Amino acid sequence: MAWFRKERKHSRSSRERLEIPADAWEKCAGCGHVGIRGQFDRNLQVCPECGHHRRISAGQYIEILTDPGSFTELYADLRSEDVLGFEGYADRIAIAQRKAGPQDAVITGFARMTEIEIDLAVMQFAFMGGSMGSVVGEKIARLARRSLEEHVPLVIVSTSGGARMQEGVLSLMQMAKTSVMIARLHEQGIPFISILTDPTTGGVSASFAMQGDVNIAEPGAVIGFAGPRVIKQTIGQDLPDGFQTAEFLLERGMVDIVVPRSELAATTARLLRMMLRREPQTVD
Amino acid sequence: MAFELEFEKPLLELERQISQMRRLAEERKLDVHDEIVPLEQKLGQLRVEIYGKLTPMQRVHVARHPRRPYTLDYIRNVFTDFVELRGDRLFRDDPAMVGGWARLHDRPVVVIGQQKGRDTKENLHRNFGMAHPEGYRKALRLMHMAERFHVPVITLIDTPGAYPGLGAEERGQAEAIARNLEEMAALKTIFVAAVIGEGGSGGALALGLADRVLMMENAIYSVISPEGCAAILWNDASLRERAADALRLTAYDLLDLGLIDEIVPEPPGGAHADPAAAQRNLGKALEQSIKHLESMKPEDLLHARWDKFLAMGKLAEA
């Protein structure tokens, strides 16, 4: 049988092999594309091949959405407390604080977005799945009150698995609390733009995240009331492809617009300028 | 076989003895008065004793008891002149949510609530009291009608939760609940909510952003079911007792935490032991709440509602 076997000649490139450390490569979870990490970094963690949006931190959103150096953090000293004595909660808080920073599952403050003053809240999934407890509710409510008093538009970037069950009904009531403030903004005609990112479900999607004058979703983001696992359990079958994605919600009429990460700031600012009856931004 | 709760077995046994004795007495024309009176006294004491120290999980069972009065039972027995109005005018009528015009002691009101079924057939029709988005949209439509005609809104809350299914997601369950919250926060009319059984998470709160929130003594109100909580945290739904303790979901817990305004007492043995008494108590409490709210200036109502919910939450400032 050896007659068709051919000795493989190892082709050796004339160039010297580049020594690339293993962690310099990254793989896209959407399409499997492998690229140099810098490629993902430069592209705001969006896959250059398929457009898959990776989850990014609150800090990265603040960087993407606001004018450089314009963000001033507010209410950073609010801390979650294990008020119910819920088994394991104190430890979970400590771990989350080490992992995601002490400000809990949302960072709040004010900034400029292409020179427009905004109040900005960005949730962090890394802090206990972006769950909403008393601190998240209070920070959102205080920020919305600032918007109301200062007549500054409100922008909230959401990502959350829902209410934080370790705070029991206290966490459920944060849905009511934040809704009260959004209702008051609506009454006064102060713009509120909600940006929904992957994933936004449960008590957050069923309160302020769905209450924007405009609801913007990032491509591919999973958005819904119940999580996919719960629905699967309820109906006893697999979910259709693309169920509960941003595009699905757009088609069903639940979000206004799907905007890629690179255009979030520009689109939000364009809308705000019109809502505030400002001149369009002049492009040099 | 009739539904029995484990901790109620001594009560049910005593009830059986009493009714047996009565039957026997009737058949044989005997006077058993002297025998029955002490048994009935014992039954009454035992009820007070057992119901005086219910664990949180036992209360969950009572709140879910299949003979507990449901929304339509309260509507039929506490209210008069009920005219049910159906449909959300958008998609369909959701039988898991009922509502319409009625009178509470002659005063016209709009009453709305989730409706569970008594048997399998009715439960399938009512979807076990788990509303779809169209149910919440129907509720909102009725709330706005009440606002238009300046009559109070009364909601009766009794649901395991908003339905987590394909159609519900497709038609915007999250949006429907979010919209109700926002609209309730702006509703310009008197609004009283009462949790009569299960207050299951967002699906319950979607009827609950009210001027006064009452809870029946054995009702529960929770961010997640004890079973769901145990499954997520400890991978074991059978640890629901532990979860029920931790979640602080009883009426007494909620009053302590400042999340509800009032507990409506139930008769000893729970609302299912004496539905008429439970209905009387709720009727009285609703009437008092409305009277109290009517004494306030309408423009103060909304601010008081806002302030109440804005104060909810417990945290620390570093």
XYZ file of C-alpha atoms in Angstrom:
602
model
C 0.000 0.000 0.000
C 2.948 2.199 0.311
C 2.990 3.130 -3.344
C 0.567 6.015 -3.011
C 2.048 7.361 0.123
C 3.998 10.395 -0.542
C 6.583 11.808 1.655
C 5.258 15.078 2.998
C 7.606 17.885 2.500
C 7.255 20.239 5.366
C 6.982 23.584 3.818
C 8.954 25.994 5.794
C 8.371 29.650 5.292
C 11.348 31.705 4.671
C 10.137 34.202 7.186
C 10.929 33.712 10.790
C 7.973 32.402 12.777
C 6.337 35.036 14.898
C 6.143 34.172 18.547
C 2.569 34.976 19.453
C 1.468 34.315 23.012
C -1.549 31.996 23.269
C -3.719 34.589 24.953
C -3.301 37.049 22.117
C -5.938 35.180 20.148
C -9.614 35.417 20.771
C -12.475 33.434 19.379
C -15.893 34.854 18.569
C -18.681 33.037 20.420
C -21.042 33.860 17.554
C -19.264 32.541 14.455
C -16.057 30.977 15.713
C -13.902 33.565 13.990
C -10.465 33.681 15.528
C -8.689 36.989 15.537
C -6.030 38.858 17.393
C -7.360 40.334 20.577
C -6.526 43.842 19.441
C -8.927 43.348 16.556
C -11.819 42.803 19.013
C -10.596 45.616 21.239
C -10.492 48.143 18.402
C -13.940 47.047 17.290
C -15.591 47.637 20.722
C -15.719 43.856 21.330
C -17.856 43.325 18.249
C -16.763 40.475 15.979
C -15.444 41.936 12.713
C -16.726 38.877 10.836
C -20.290 38.329 12.060
C -21.076 41.413 14.147
C -21.623 39.400 17.338
C -21.682 41.811 20.286
C -19.773 40.535 23.286
C -20.776 41.674 26.748
C -18.699 44.603 27.942
C -18.340 46.345 31.272
C -20.107 49.452 32.498
C -16.808 51.310 32.268
C -16.503 50.455 28.581
C -20.030 51.696 27.867
C -19.281 54.947 29.653
C -16.202 55.319 27.480
C -18.132 54.550 24.286
C -21.117 56.763 25.055
C -19.643 59.896 26.618
C -17.271 62.663 25.617
C -13.779 61.935 26.938
C -13.367 62.886 30.580
C -16.909 64.225 30.902
C -18.346 61.525 33.193
C -18.782 62.390 36.859
C -19.951 59.566 39.055
C -22.797 60.074 41.553
C -24.179 58.000 44.436
C -21.086 55.776 44.345
C -21.215 55.232 48.082
C -24.494 53.311 48.226
C -23.939 49.724 49.329
C -26.136 46.650 49.388
C -26.921 45.263 52.797
C -28.056 41.841 53.831
C -31.112 43.257 55.601
C -33.119 40.042 55.561
C -30.260 37.870 56.829
C -30.528 35.845 53.634
C -28.302 32.753 53.621
C -25.099 33.419 51.685
C -26.007 36.953 50.558
C -23.318 38.786 52.549
C -20.639 36.591 50.957
C -22.136 37.057 47.488
C -21.996 40.834 47.932
C -18.352 40.689 49.032
C -17.366 38.503 46.076
C -19.249 40.705 43.620
C -17.626 43.835 45.028
C -14.186 42.346 44.548
C -15.054 41.237 41.024
C -16.970 44.235 39.702
C -16.184 47.078 42.064
C -18.029 48.384 45.097
C -20.733 50.369 43.291
C -23.138 47.438 42.951
C -24.897 46.460 39.711
C -25.232 49.984 38.312
C -22.907 52.944 37.857
C -24.642 56.318 37.824
C -23.552 59.841 37.040
C -23.744 62.704 34.616
C -21.749 63.318 31.458
C -21.798 64.875 28.021
C -22.731 62.929 24.941
C -21.533 64.803 21.853
C -21.815 67.923 23.974
C -25.342 67.230 25.254
C -25.685 67.033 29.027
C -27.084 63.675 30.070
C -27.669 61.679 33.216
C -26.293 58.217 32.595
C -26.805 54.895 34.350
C -25.011 51.779 33.163
C -25.727 48.389 34.670
C -23.008 45.808 35.201
C -23.778 42.159 34.600
C -20.589 41.199 36.438
C -22.162 42.278 39.744
C -24.482 39.404 40.639
C -25.896 39.129 37.140
C -26.890 42.772 37.100
C -29.633 41.943 39.564
C -31.750 44.807 40.906
C -31.860 45.178 44.661
C -32.416 48.240 46.830
C -29.173 49.911 45.721
C -29.890 49.621 41.994
C -33.442 50.880 42.529
C -32.286 53.796 44.674
C -29.494 54.848 42.306
C -31.812 54.803 39.290
C -34.505 56.678 41.218
C -32.047 59.337 42.465
C -30.603 59.814 39.000
C -34.080 60.159 37.491
C -34.928 62.715 40.176
C -31.824 64.661 39.159
C -33.029 64.517 35.538
C -36.412 65.804 36.665
C -34.997 68.655 38.723
C -32.210 69.705 36.358
C -34.181 69.045 33.149
C -31.440 66.747 31.885
C -32.287 63.792 29.648
C -31.817 60.329 31.133
C -30.006 57.460 29.402
C -29.953 54.012 30.987
C -27.950 51.089 29.635
C -29.521 47.905 31.001
C -28.199 44.409 31.460
C -29.770 42.278 34.138
C -31.112 38.865 35.002
C -33.910 40.537 36.982
C -34.707 41.254 40.607
C -32.208 40.246 43.310
C -34.021 37.485 45.175
C -31.707 37.739 48.193
C -33.523 40.972 49.041
C -36.942 39.339 48.847
C -39.933 41.596 48.155
C -37.750 44.651 48.763
C -36.162 43.952 45.383
C -39.551 43.455 43.695
C -40.625 46.887 44.915
C -37.658 48.494 43.144
C -39.651 47.897 39.951
C -42.399 50.099 41.382
C -39.947 52.668 42.697
C -38.094 53.158 39.409
C -41.388 53.180 37.480
C -42.668 56.032 39.634
C -39.711 58.183 38.616
C -39.933 57.277 34.929
C -43.642 58.107 34.970
C -42.767 61.532 36.383
C -40.159 62.118 33.663
C -42.719 61.204 31.021
C -45.231 63.570 32.601
C -42.720 66.430 32.408
C -41.555 65.549 28.899
C -37.965 64.933 29.918
C -36.417 62.494 27.452
C -35.562 59.005 28.654
C -33.686 56.726 26.291
C -33.390 53.092 27.301
C -30.581 51.034 25.800
C -31.102 47.290 26.251
C -28.027 45.070 26.053
C -27.410 41.367 26.426
C -29.163 40.088 28.493
C -32.052 42.165 29.852
C -34.770 40.064 31.481
C -37.042 39.817 34.510
C -37.730 42.736 36.800
C -35.540 45.158 34.870
C -37.084 44.466 31.452
C -40.508 44.539 33.136
C -39.849 48.014 34.526
C -37.622 50.911 33.463
C -35.791 49.148 30.615
C -39.052 48.914 28.627
C -40.276 52.388 29.588
C -38.032 54.523 27.406
C -39.447 57.200 25.150
C -37.217 55.275 22.818
C -36.104 51.706 23.499
C -32.851 50.915 21.691
C -31.476 47.366 21.610
C -28.007 46.133 20.755
C -27.851 43.527 17.974
C -28.379 39.970 19.177
C -29.145 40.964 22.772
C -31.464 38.547 24.591
C -34.388 40.561 25.922
C -37.497 39.168 27.551
C -39.573 38.732 30.671
C -38.817 35.128 31.560
C -35.376 33.693 30.917
C -35.043 31.122 28.118
C -34.528 28.318 30.663
C -37.761 29.045 32.498
C -39.753 29.165 29.262
C -38.243 25.892 28.074
C -39.250 24.321 31.371
C -42.774 25.711 31.132
C -43.533 24.651 27.583
C -41.383 21.499 27.601
C -39.792 22.142 24.231
C -36.859 23.980 22.719
C -37.247 27.618 21.785
C -37.265 28.655 18.123
C -33.999 30.048 16.769
C -33.532 33.713 17.494
C -36.370 33.787 20.055
C -36.109 36.777 22.429
C -33.289 38.418 20.495
C -33.250 42.148 19.796
C -34.205 41.466 16.176
C -37.138 39.292 17.276
C -38.381 42.059 19.563
C -37.982 44.620 16.801
C -40.133 42.520 14.503
C -42.764 42.010 17.209
C -42.847 45.749 17.907
C -41.359 45.750 21.408
C -38.247 47.860 20.756
C -37.954 50.899 18.500
C -34.630 50.307 16.874
C -31.634 47.959 16.878
C -28.371 49.884 16.835
C -24.843 48.465 16.664
C -22.536 49.416 19.491
C -20.385 51.683 17.346
C -23.405 53.873 16.547
C -25.099 53.930 19.952
C -23.759 57.315 20.999
C -24.450 58.980 17.654
C -27.993 57.635 17.356
C -28.883 58.458 20.961
C -27.493 61.973 20.613
C -29.344 62.574 17.326
C -32.614 61.586 18.962
C -31.942 63.708 22.047
C -31.111 66.754 19.928
C -34.476 66.498 18.211
C -36.366 65.781 21.440
C -34.707 68.822 23.025
C -35.249 70.964 19.908
C -31.545 71.557 19.496
C -29.703 72.134 16.261
C -28.260 69.042 14.607
C -24.643 68.427 15.430
C -22.399 70.095 12.883
C -19.881 67.772 11.340
C -16.578 69.347 10.413
C -60.098 12.594 47.500
C -60.408 15.981 49.050
C -57.335 18.187 49.269
C -55.668 18.042 52.683
C -52.792 19.972 54.131
C -50.532 17.893 56.351
C -50.617 20.324 59.280
C -54.418 20.576 59.078
C -54.935 16.815 59.559
C -55.832 17.065 63.288
C -58.441 19.715 62.393
C -59.932 17.687 59.580
C -60.034 14.590 61.781
C -61.944 16.496 64.446
C -64.309 17.940 61.840
C -65.004 14.416 60.581
C -65.752 13.190 64.091
C -68.186 16.015 64.685
C -70.056 15.544 61.431
C -70.180 11.787 61.992
C -71.674 12.281 65.407
C -74.222 14.699 63.984
C -75.232 12.234 61.303
C -75.549 9.450 63.808
C -77.592 11.602 66.126
C -79.973 12.479 63.333
C -80.366 8.907 62.200
C -81.061 7.599 65.678
C -82.788 10.718 66.992
C -80.301 11.122 69.816
C -79.358 14.251 71.671
C -75.588 14.610 71.381
C -75.436 18.299 72.199
C -73.385 17.700 75.350
C -70.872 15.627 73.415
C -70.578 17.983 70.448
C -70.116 21.255 72.274
C -66.768 20.325 73.852
C -65.577 18.882 70.526
C -66.423 22.098 68.748
C -64.679 24.099 71.410
C -61.659 21.893 70.990
C -61.816 22.399 67.222
C -61.911 26.144 67.658
C -58.954 26.082 70.042
C -56.976 23.786 67.787
C -57.579 26.093 64.818
C -56.331 29.086 66.752
C -53.372 27.065 67.991
C -52.327 25.680 64.600
C -52.943 28.896 62.684
C -51.241 30.924 65.387
C -47.868 29.412 64.578
C -47.858 28.691 60.865
C -44.410 28.481 59.292
C -43.852 30.594 56.166
C -44.097 27.516 53.928
C -47.337 26.457 55.627
C -48.712 29.889 54.827
C -47.665 29.401 51.213
C -49.799 26.247 51.198
C -52.734 28.096 52.744
C -52.353 30.925 50.199
C -52.525 28.305 47.437
C -55.330 26.277 49.015
C -57.717 25.079 46.307
C -60.763 25.923 48.426
C -59.550 29.424 49.275
C -61.867 32.189 48.029
C -60.704 33.479 44.641
C -61.177 36.848 42.983
C -64.632 36.108 41.560
C -65.777 34.753 44.952
C -64.829 38.049 46.570
C -66.376 40.008 43.714
C -69.662 38.105 43.972
C -69.864 38.247 47.746
C -68.276 41.544 48.716
C -69.507 43.586 45.755
C -72.926 43.976 44.110
C -74.055 44.844 40.613
C -70.937 43.330 38.971
C -70.790 43.750 35.208
C -67.805 41.884 33.820
C -66.018 43.584 30.927
C -63.746 41.544 28.756
C -60.903 41.934 26.305
C -57.925 44.214 25.835
C -59.284 45.629 22.523
C -55.959 44.642 20.978
C -55.628 40.882 20.806
C -58.067 38.802 22.844
C -59.771 38.322 26.181
C -57.546 36.738 28.824
C -59.634 34.574 31.182
C -56.778 34.632 33.745
C -57.668 38.280 34.405
C -61.198 39.390 35.235
C -62.631 42.820 35.856
C -65.455 45.251 35.404
C -67.816 47.657 37.091
C -69.302 46.808 40.473
C -70.554 48.468 43.624
C -68.817 48.300 46.968
C -71.509 49.109 49.527
C -73.375 51.141 46.857
C -70.316 53.054 45.707
C -69.486 52.387 42.020
C -65.941 51.104 41.516
C -63.890 49.246 38.945
C -62.644 45.914 40.294
C -59.934 43.828 38.632
C -58.036 40.676 39.562
C -56.393 37.451 38.473
C -58.676 34.429 38.518
C -57.609 30.858 39.293
C -59.670 27.780 38.497
C -61.252 25.349 40.972
C -60.711 22.196 38.929
C -58.472 21.043 36.116
C -60.842 22.104 33.377
C -61.361 25.557 34.811
C -57.676 25.889 35.561
C -56.788 25.227 31.945
C -59.304 27.891 30.931
C -57.946 30.353 33.514
C -54.328 29.301 32.928
C -53.944 28.794 36.711
C -54.356 32.539 37.193
C -51.243 33.342 35.171
C -52.068 36.213 32.846
C -50.676 36.861 29.384
C -49.832 40.422 28.238
C -53.422 40.848 27.018
C -54.590 40.257 30.602
C -52.438 43.097 31.898
C -53.550 45.290 29.004
C -57.177 44.558 29.804
C -56.495 45.510 33.424
C -54.920 48.768 32.296
C -57.831 49.542 29.995
C -60.211 49.155 32.940
C -58.020 51.291 35.225
C -58.122 54.098 32.678
C -61.888 53.768 32.491
C -62.105 54.197 36.257
C -59.907 57.276 36.012
C -62.147 58.736 33.303
C -65.255 58.311 35.460
C -63.560 59.312 38.726
C -64.310 56.065 40.542
C -61.894 54.039 42.695
C -59.906 51.138 41.291
C -59.759 48.003 43.427
C -57.429 45.190 42.422
C -57.470 41.693 43.919
C -54.117 39.993 43.469
C -53.891 36.199 43.279
C -51.379 34.723 40.840
C -48.376 32.400 40.821
C -46.872 34.921 38.375
C -47.140 36.319 34.874
C -47.191 33.460 32.370
C -43.721 32.583 31.031
C -44.603 31.116 27.612
C -43.884 31.639 23.928
C -46.956 33.695 23.083
C -46.574 35.768 26.237
C -42.998 36.676 25.308
C -43.907 37.318 21.692
C -46.628 39.751 22.667
C -44.420 41.566 25.162
C -44.997 40.310 28.701
C -42.213 42.569 30.001
C -43.587 45.585 28.139
C -47.111 44.955 29.413
C -45.999 44.795 33.050
C -43.641 47.769 32.659
C -46.431 49.832 31.112
C -48.872 48.966 33.888
C -46.331 50.047 36.514
C -45.742 53.341 34.794
C -49.447 54.008 34.212
C -50.428 53.046 37.764
C -47.849 55.547 38.997
C -49.722 58.235 37.064
C -53.307 57.050 37.620
C -55.429 59.953 38.815
C -58.011 58.145 40.861
C -58.253 56.343 44.200
C -56.546 52.969 43.983
C -56.593 50.141 46.543
C -54.919 46.764 45.979
C -55.414 43.628 48.057
C -53.288 40.498 47.863
C -55.879 37.781 48.545
C -53.788 34.665 47.888
C -50.554 34.383 45.967
C -48.693 37.578 45.169
C -46.354 36.108 42.577
C -43.620 38.555 41.617
C -43.924 41.005 38.702
C -47.197 39.443 37.624
C -48.676 40.464 40.979
C -47.015 43.873 41.197
C -48.484 44.686 37.767
C -51.781 45.280 39.657
C -50.192 46.550 42.845
C -48.836 50.087 42.588
C -51.709 51.431 44.666
C -52.459 54.149 47.241
C -53.091 51.458 49.811
C -51.926 47.863 49.583
C -53.694 45.335 51.811
C -52.829 41.707 52.373
C -55.038 38.932 53.644
C -53.452 37.445 56.768
C -52.430 34.193 55.072
C -51.608 35.618 51.671
C -48.022 35.723 50.442
C -46.160 38.256 48.316
C -42.788 37.274 46.908
C -40.187 38.125 44.312
C -39.958 34.428 43.381
C -41.712 31.222 44.457
C -39.941 29.314 47.253
C -39.553 26.392 44.833
C -37.981 28.590 42.155
C -35.670 30.245 44.661
C -34.477 26.901 46.062
C -33.926 25.516 42.563
C -31.794 28.492 41.532
C -29.794 28.955 44.730
C -29.366 25.396 45.921
C -30.237 23.365 42.834
C -32.947 21.618 44.792
C -36.612 22.625 44.713
C -37.292 20.435 47.761
C -35.493 22.966 49.931
C -38.507 25.258 49.592
C -39.037 25.507 53.370
C -35.631 27.096 53.704
C -36.356 29.427 50.803
C -39.785 30.360 52.185
C -38.142 31.331 55.488
C -35.446 33.367 53.775
C -37.685 35.257 51.321
C -39.786 36.935 54.050
C -42.981 36.572 52.094
C -45.749 36.558 54.716
C -48.115 39.459 55.352
C -46.437 40.069 58.711
C -43.005 40.253 57.057
C -44.224 42.730 54.464
C -45.859 44.938 57.087
C -42.599 44.879 59.092
C -40.607 45.880 56.029
C -43.003 48.743 55.316
C -44.054 47.316 51.966
C -47.788 46.996 52.647
C -50.218 49.185 54.569
C -52.493 46.754 56.342
C -53.154 43.101 57.140
C -56.757 41.924 56.758
C -57.471 39.272 59.412
C -58.640 35.851 58.317
C -60.887 33.618 60.415
C -59.115 30.943 62.493
C -58.376 28.061 60.172
C -57.796 30.396 57.219
C -60.089 31.938 54.597
C -60.994 28.493 53.245
C -62.363 27.421 56.637
C -64.874 30.277 56.628
C -64.983 32.141 53.301
C -67.915 34.308 54.388
C -65.924 35.693 57.312
C -62.894 36.373 55.111
C -65.088 38.158 52.596
C -66.719 40.285 55.285
C -63.296 41.287 56.626
C -61.975 42.255 53.219
C -65.148 44.194 52.410
C -64.761 46.205 55.614
C -61.068 46.876 55.039
C -61.626 48.019 51.441
C -64.442 50.324 52.515
C -62.276 51.879 55.237
C -59.343 52.350 52.873
C -61.479 54.087 50.282
C -63.097 56.314 52.893
C -59.678 57.273 54.179
C -58.427 58.074 50.665
C -61.568 60.052 49.858
C -60.760 62.330 52.756
C -57.481 63.298 51.083
C -57.156 66.034 48.492
C -57.009 64.433 45.016
C -53.797 66.318 44.179
C -52.131 64.936 47.318
C -53.068 61.356 46.480
C -50.611 60.921 43.651
C -47.730 62.479 45.596
C -48.440 60.241 48.563
C -48.464 57.204 46.278
C -45.122 58.255 44.787
C -43.517 58.958 48.143
C -44.639 55.617 49.518
C -42.992 53.568 46.770
C -39.938 55.826 46.543
C -39.202 55.137 50.215
C -39.049 51.363 49.683
C -35.659 49.708 49.941
C -32.974 49.095 52.545
C -29.333 49.968 51.979
C -26.244 51.510 53.504
C -24.260 54.625 52.596
C -20.528 54.026 52.883
